[in-house]
Amino acid sequence: MKKFYVLSLLCLASGLVSAQDVIYRCGNEYTNNVSQAKAKGCKPVDGSGVTVIHGTRPSGGNAAAASVKPKPASSSVSSAPATARSDSAAQKARDSDARAILQGELNKAQARLSELKAEYNDGNPVRTALELRNPQGYPERVAKLKADITRQESDIAGIRRELDRLPAVN
């Protein structure tokens, strides 16, 4: 009896899986409604099923403002100036940390650039033993060094731009 029950469930499940509707594409929209697809002149999609991911709608400025509940009036002590002071102090601390991190990155990038320039030796790097046996490797290494120097210089310029964007430290 159990075998018959399990067998009938398997048959029913396989029938449901194979009985999927045809999916139609109408421009950027998909539907499985046959009458709607015929009315719009949609084309059936071949292959496997379609996965549709619904995005979230951005909230407008008015909706966010309307959802904010007004605060009840409190005693004569106001906390707004203290909050503004702590926010500006926190922002100054973040700016100081960002400046320190960028300055450290700039120092590392400049050290790496000086190493690369020393190795490049104005376009005449010292040949290695491998390059003496295989001369075609030398121009490849010279080109790579030149590209590395160019990239490092652009990195340094980018770090300096980021440093210039930060407010001056008091």
mmCIF file of C-alpha atoms in Angstrom:
data_model
loop_
_atom_site.group_PDB
_atom_site.id
_atom_site.type_symbol
_atom_site.label_atom_id
_atom_site.label_comp_id
_atom_site.label_asym_id
_atom_site.label_seq_id
_atom_site.Cartn_x
_atom_site.Cartn_y
_atom_site.Cartn_z
ATOM 1 C CA MET A 1 0.000 0.000 0.000
ATOM 2 C CA LYS A 2 2.832 2.396 0.840
ATOM 3 C CA LYS A 3 4.519 1.675 -2.493
ATOM 4 C CA PHE A 4 1.327 2.541 -4.348
ATOM 5 C CA TYR A 5 0.947 5.774 -2.375
ATOM 6 C CA VAL A 6 4.568 6.859 -3.007
ATOM 7 C CA LEU A 7 4.306 5.908 -6.686
ATOM 8 C CA SER A 8 1.131 7.959 -7.127
ATOM 9 C CA LEU A 9 2.778 10.983 -5.447
ATOM 10 C CA LEU A 10 5.777 10.717 -7.751
ATOM 11 C CA CYS A 11 3.545 10.565 -10.823
ATOM 12 C CA LEU A 12 1.570 13.568 -9.626
ATOM 13 C CA ALA A 13 4.749 15.579 -8.897
ATOM 14 C CA SER A 14 6.278 14.762 -12.285
ATOM 15 C CA GLY A 15 3.044 15.818 -13.984
ATOM 16 C CA LEU A 16 3.151 19.165 -12.216
ATOM 17 C CA VAL A 17 6.765 19.772 -13.167
ATOM 18 C CA SER A 18 6.217 19.039 -16.847
ATOM 19 C CA ALA A 19 3.009 21.085 -17.004
ATOM 20 C CA GLN A 20 4.692 24.498 -16.753
ATOM 21 C CA ASP A 21 3.106 27.271 -18.745
ATOM 22 C CA VAL A 22 4.734 28.742 -21.797
ATOM 23 C CA ILE A 23 6.431 32.046 -21.009
ATOM 24 C CA TYR A 24 6.011 34.963 -23.398
ATOM 25 C CA ARG A 25 8.275 37.981 -23.792
ATOM 26 C CA CYS A 26 6.668 41.352 -24.460
ATOM 27 C CA GLY A 27 9.571 43.782 -24.845
ATOM 28 C CA ASN A 28 11.169 43.891 -21.397
ATOM 29 C CA GLU A 29 8.222 42.214 -19.685
ATOM 30 C CA TYR A 30 7.494 38.506 -19.322
ATOM 31 C CA THR A 31 4.126 36.848 -18.853
ATOM 32 C CA ASN A 32 2.544 33.411 -18.845
ATOM 33 C CA ASN A 33 -0.951 34.750 -19.552
ATOM 34 C CA VAL A 34 -1.798 33.493 -23.062
ATOM 35 C CA SER A 35 -4.610 35.974 -23.778
ATOM 36 C CA GLN A 36 -2.484 38.925 -22.662
ATOM 37 C CA ALA A 37 0.449 37.679 -24.732
ATOM 38 C CA LYS A 38 -1.701 37.324 -27.868
ATOM 39 C CA ALA A 39 -3.212 40.774 -27.368
ATOM 40 C CA LYS A 40 0.222 42.399 -27.121
ATOM 41 C CA GLY A 41 1.799 40.247 -29.840
ATOM 42 C CA CYS A 42 4.374 38.694 -27.503
ATOM 43 C CA LYS A 43 6.777 35.965 -28.561
ATOM 44 C CA PRO A 44 7.251 32.689 -26.665
ATOM 45 C CA VAL A 45 10.587 32.268 -24.880
ATOM 46 C CA ASP A 46 12.531 29.139 -25.743
ATOM 47 C CA GLY A 47 14.675 27.328 -23.209
ATOM 48 C CA SER A 48 14.457 27.205 -19.461
ATOM 49 C CA GLY A 49 12.324 29.354 -17.213
ATOM 50 C CA VAL A 50 12.878 33.050 -16.667
ATOM 51 C CA THR A 51 14.075 34.465 -13.378
ATOM 52 C CA VAL A 52 12.678 37.889 -12.546
ATOM 53 C CA ILE A 53 14.155 39.892 -9.708
ATOM 54 C CA HIS A 54 11.954 42.702 -8.507
ATOM 55 C CA GLY A 55 13.822 45.831 -7.403
ATOM 56 C CA THR A 56 12.847 48.138 -4.620
ATOM 57 C CA ARG A 57 11.303 51.488 -5.301
ATOM 58 C CA PRO A 58 13.291 54.482 -4.100
ATOM 59 C CA SER A 59 11.506 56.549 -1.526
ATOM 60 C CA GLY A 60 10.943 60.175 -2.360
ATOM 61 C CA GLY A 61 12.098 63.051 -0.177
ATOM 62 C CA ASN A 62 8.520 63.922 0.845
ATOM 63 C CA ALA A 63 7.696 60.374 1.913
ATOM 64 C CA ALA A 64 10.740 60.241 4.179
ATOM 65 C CA ALA A 65 9.925 63.613 5.690
ATOM 66 C CA ALA A 66 6.297 62.621 6.269
ATOM 67 C CA SER A 67 7.296 59.418 8.093
ATOM 68 C CA VAL A 68 9.442 61.262 10.646
ATOM 69 C CA LYS A 69 7.506 61.792 13.845
ATOM 70 C CA PRO A 70 7.918 65.175 15.522
ATOM 71 C CA LYS A 71 9.667 65.098 18.880
ATOM 72 C CA PRO A 72 7.707 66.274 21.871
ATOM 73 C CA ALA A 73 8.822 69.543 23.395
ATOM 74 C CA SER A 74 11.227 68.917 26.248
ATOM 75 C CA SER A 75 12.582 71.072 29.016
ATOM 76 C CA SER A 76 14.497 74.277 28.367
ATOM 77 C CA VAL A 77 17.788 72.353 27.896
ATOM 78 C CA SER A 78 18.511 71.858 24.198
ATOM 79 C CA SER A 79 20.734 69.048 22.945
ATOM 80 C CA ALA A 80 21.136 70.365 19.381
ATOM 81 C CA PRO A 81 24.358 72.366 19.916
ATOM 82 C CA ALA A 82 26.024 69.452 21.749
ATOM 83 C CA THR A 83 25.113 67.102 18.917
ATOM 84 C CA ALA A 84 26.461 69.516 16.325
ATOM 85 C CA ARG A 85 29.707 69.854 18.246
ATOM 86 C CA SER A 86 30.149 66.089 18.604
ATOM 87 C CA ASP A 87 29.338 65.556 14.943
ATOM 88 C CA SER A 88 31.935 68.101 13.843
ATOM 89 C CA ALA A 89 34.489 66.618 16.244
ATOM 90 C CA ALA A 90 33.751 63.133 14.942
ATOM 91 C CA GLN A 91 34.028 64.394 11.365
ATOM 92 C CA LYS A 92 37.368 66.049 12.133
ATOM 93 C CA ALA A 93 38.606 62.772 13.626
ATOM 94 C CA ARG A 94 37.499 60.853 10.518
ATOM 95 C CA ASP A 95 39.178 63.418 8.259
ATOM 96 C CA SER A 96 42.360 63.186 10.327
ATOM 97 C CA ASP A 97 42.320 59.381 10.101
ATOM 98 C CA ALA A 98 41.700 59.502 6.346
ATOM 99 C CA ARG A 99 44.557 61.976 5.902
ATOM 100 C CA ALA A 100 46.925 59.737 7.908
ATOM 101 C CA ILE A 101 45.967 56.674 5.880
ATOM 102 C CA LEU A 102 46.362 58.505 2.575
ATOM 103 C CA GLN A 103 49.688 59.971 3.671
ATOM 104 C CA GLY A 104 50.940 56.475 4.522
ATOM 105 C CA GLU A 105 49.797 55.190 1.135
ATOM 106 C CA LEU A 106 51.512 58.135 -0.566
ATOM 107 C CA ASN A 107 54.773 57.393 1.241
ATOM 108 C CA LYS A 108 54.628 53.710 0.220
ATOM 109 C CA ALA A 109 53.823 54.607 -3.387
ATOM 110 C CA GLN A 110 56.696 57.108 -3.549
ATOM 111 C CA ALA A 111 59.122 54.537 -2.101
ATOM 112 C CA ARG A 112 57.982 51.963 -4.662
ATOM 113 C CA LEU A 113 58.384 54.531 -7.460
ATOM 114 C CA SER A 114 61.944 55.295 -6.389
ATOM 115 C CA GLU A 115 62.726 51.540 -6.351
ATOM 116 C CA LEU A 116 61.275 51.122 -9.835
ATOM 117 C CA LYS A 117 63.214 54.119 -11.186
ATOM 118 C CA ALA A 118 66.433 52.789 -9.681
ATOM 119 C CA GLU A 119 65.828 49.390 -11.300
ATOM 120 C CA TYR A 120 64.815 51.019 -14.626
ATOM 121 C CA ASN A 121 68.079 53.012 -14.657
ATOM 122 C CA ASP A 122 66.904 55.515 -17.309
ATOM 123 C CA GLY A 123 65.883 52.754 -19.706
ATOM 124 C CA ASN A 124 69.004 50.631 -19.258
ATOM 125 C CA PRO A 125 68.354 48.159 -16.463
ATOM 126 C CA VAL A 126 71.052 45.690 -15.550
ATOM 127 C CA ARG A 127 70.664 42.437 -17.478
ATOM 128 C CA THR A 128 70.075 39.315 -15.437
ATOM 129 C CA ALA A 129 71.735 35.965 -16.098
ATOM 130 C CA LEU A 130 68.487 34.648 -17.565
ATOM 131 C CA GLU A 131 68.313 37.602 -19.951
ATOM 132 C CA LEU A 132 71.892 36.998 -21.089
ATOM 133 C CA ARG A 133 70.859 33.500 -22.187
ATOM 134 C CA ASN A 134 67.469 34.638 -23.531
ATOM 135 C CA PRO A 135 67.871 38.147 -25.005
ATOM 136 C CA GLN A 136 64.177 38.602 -25.910
ATOM 137 C CA GLY A 137 63.244 38.718 -22.220
ATOM 138 C CA TYR A 138 65.193 41.958 -21.696
ATOM 139 C CA PRO A 139 62.992 44.276 -23.815
ATOM 140 C CA GLU A 140 59.911 42.720 -22.240
ATOM 141 C CA ARG A 141 61.232 43.477 -18.751
ATOM 142 C CA VAL A 142 62.165 47.035 -19.773
ATOM 143 C CA ALA A 143 58.640 47.609 -21.141
ATOM 144 C CA LYS A 144 57.101 46.152 -17.968
ATOM 145 C CA LEU A 145 59.251 48.381 -15.775
ATOM 146 C CA LYS A 146 58.265 51.438 -17.825
ATOM 147 C CA ALA A 147 54.558 50.530 -17.522
ATOM 148 C CA ASP A 148 54.967 49.952 -13.767
ATOM 149 C CA ILE A 149 56.590 53.379 -13.362
ATOM 150 C CA THR A 150 53.772 55.043 -15.321
ATOM 151 C CA ARG A 151 51.139 53.262 -13.248
ATOM 152 C CA GLN A 152 52.892 54.163 -9.988
ATOM 153 C CA GLU A 153 53.092 57.827 -11.021
ATOM 154 C CA SER A 154 49.365 57.866 -11.793
ATOM 155 C CA ASP A 155 48.673 56.222 -8.423
ATOM 156 C CA ILE A 156 50.672 58.936 -6.672
ATOM 157 C CA ALA A 157 48.776 61.635 -8.576
ATOM 158 C CA GLY A 158 45.466 60.039 -7.530
ATOM 159 C CA ILE A 159 46.480 59.873 -3.873
ATOM 160 C CA ARG A 160 47.521 63.526 -3.987
ATOM 161 C CA ARG A 161 44.148 64.462 -5.488
ATOM 162 C CA GLU A 162 42.410 62.628 -2.648
ATOM 163 C CA LEU A 163 44.584 64.421 -0.095
ATOM 164 C CA ASP A 164 43.728 67.765 -1.688
ATOM 165 C CA ARG A 165 39.999 66.984 -1.392
ATOM 166 C CA LEU A 166 40.217 66.537 2.359
ATOM 167 C CA PRO A 167 39.716 69.637 4.496
ATOM 168 C CA ALA A 168 42.866 71.187 5.939
ATOM 169 C CA VAL A 169 43.914 70.025 9.396
ATOM 170 C CA ASN A 170 43.660 72.741 12.053
#
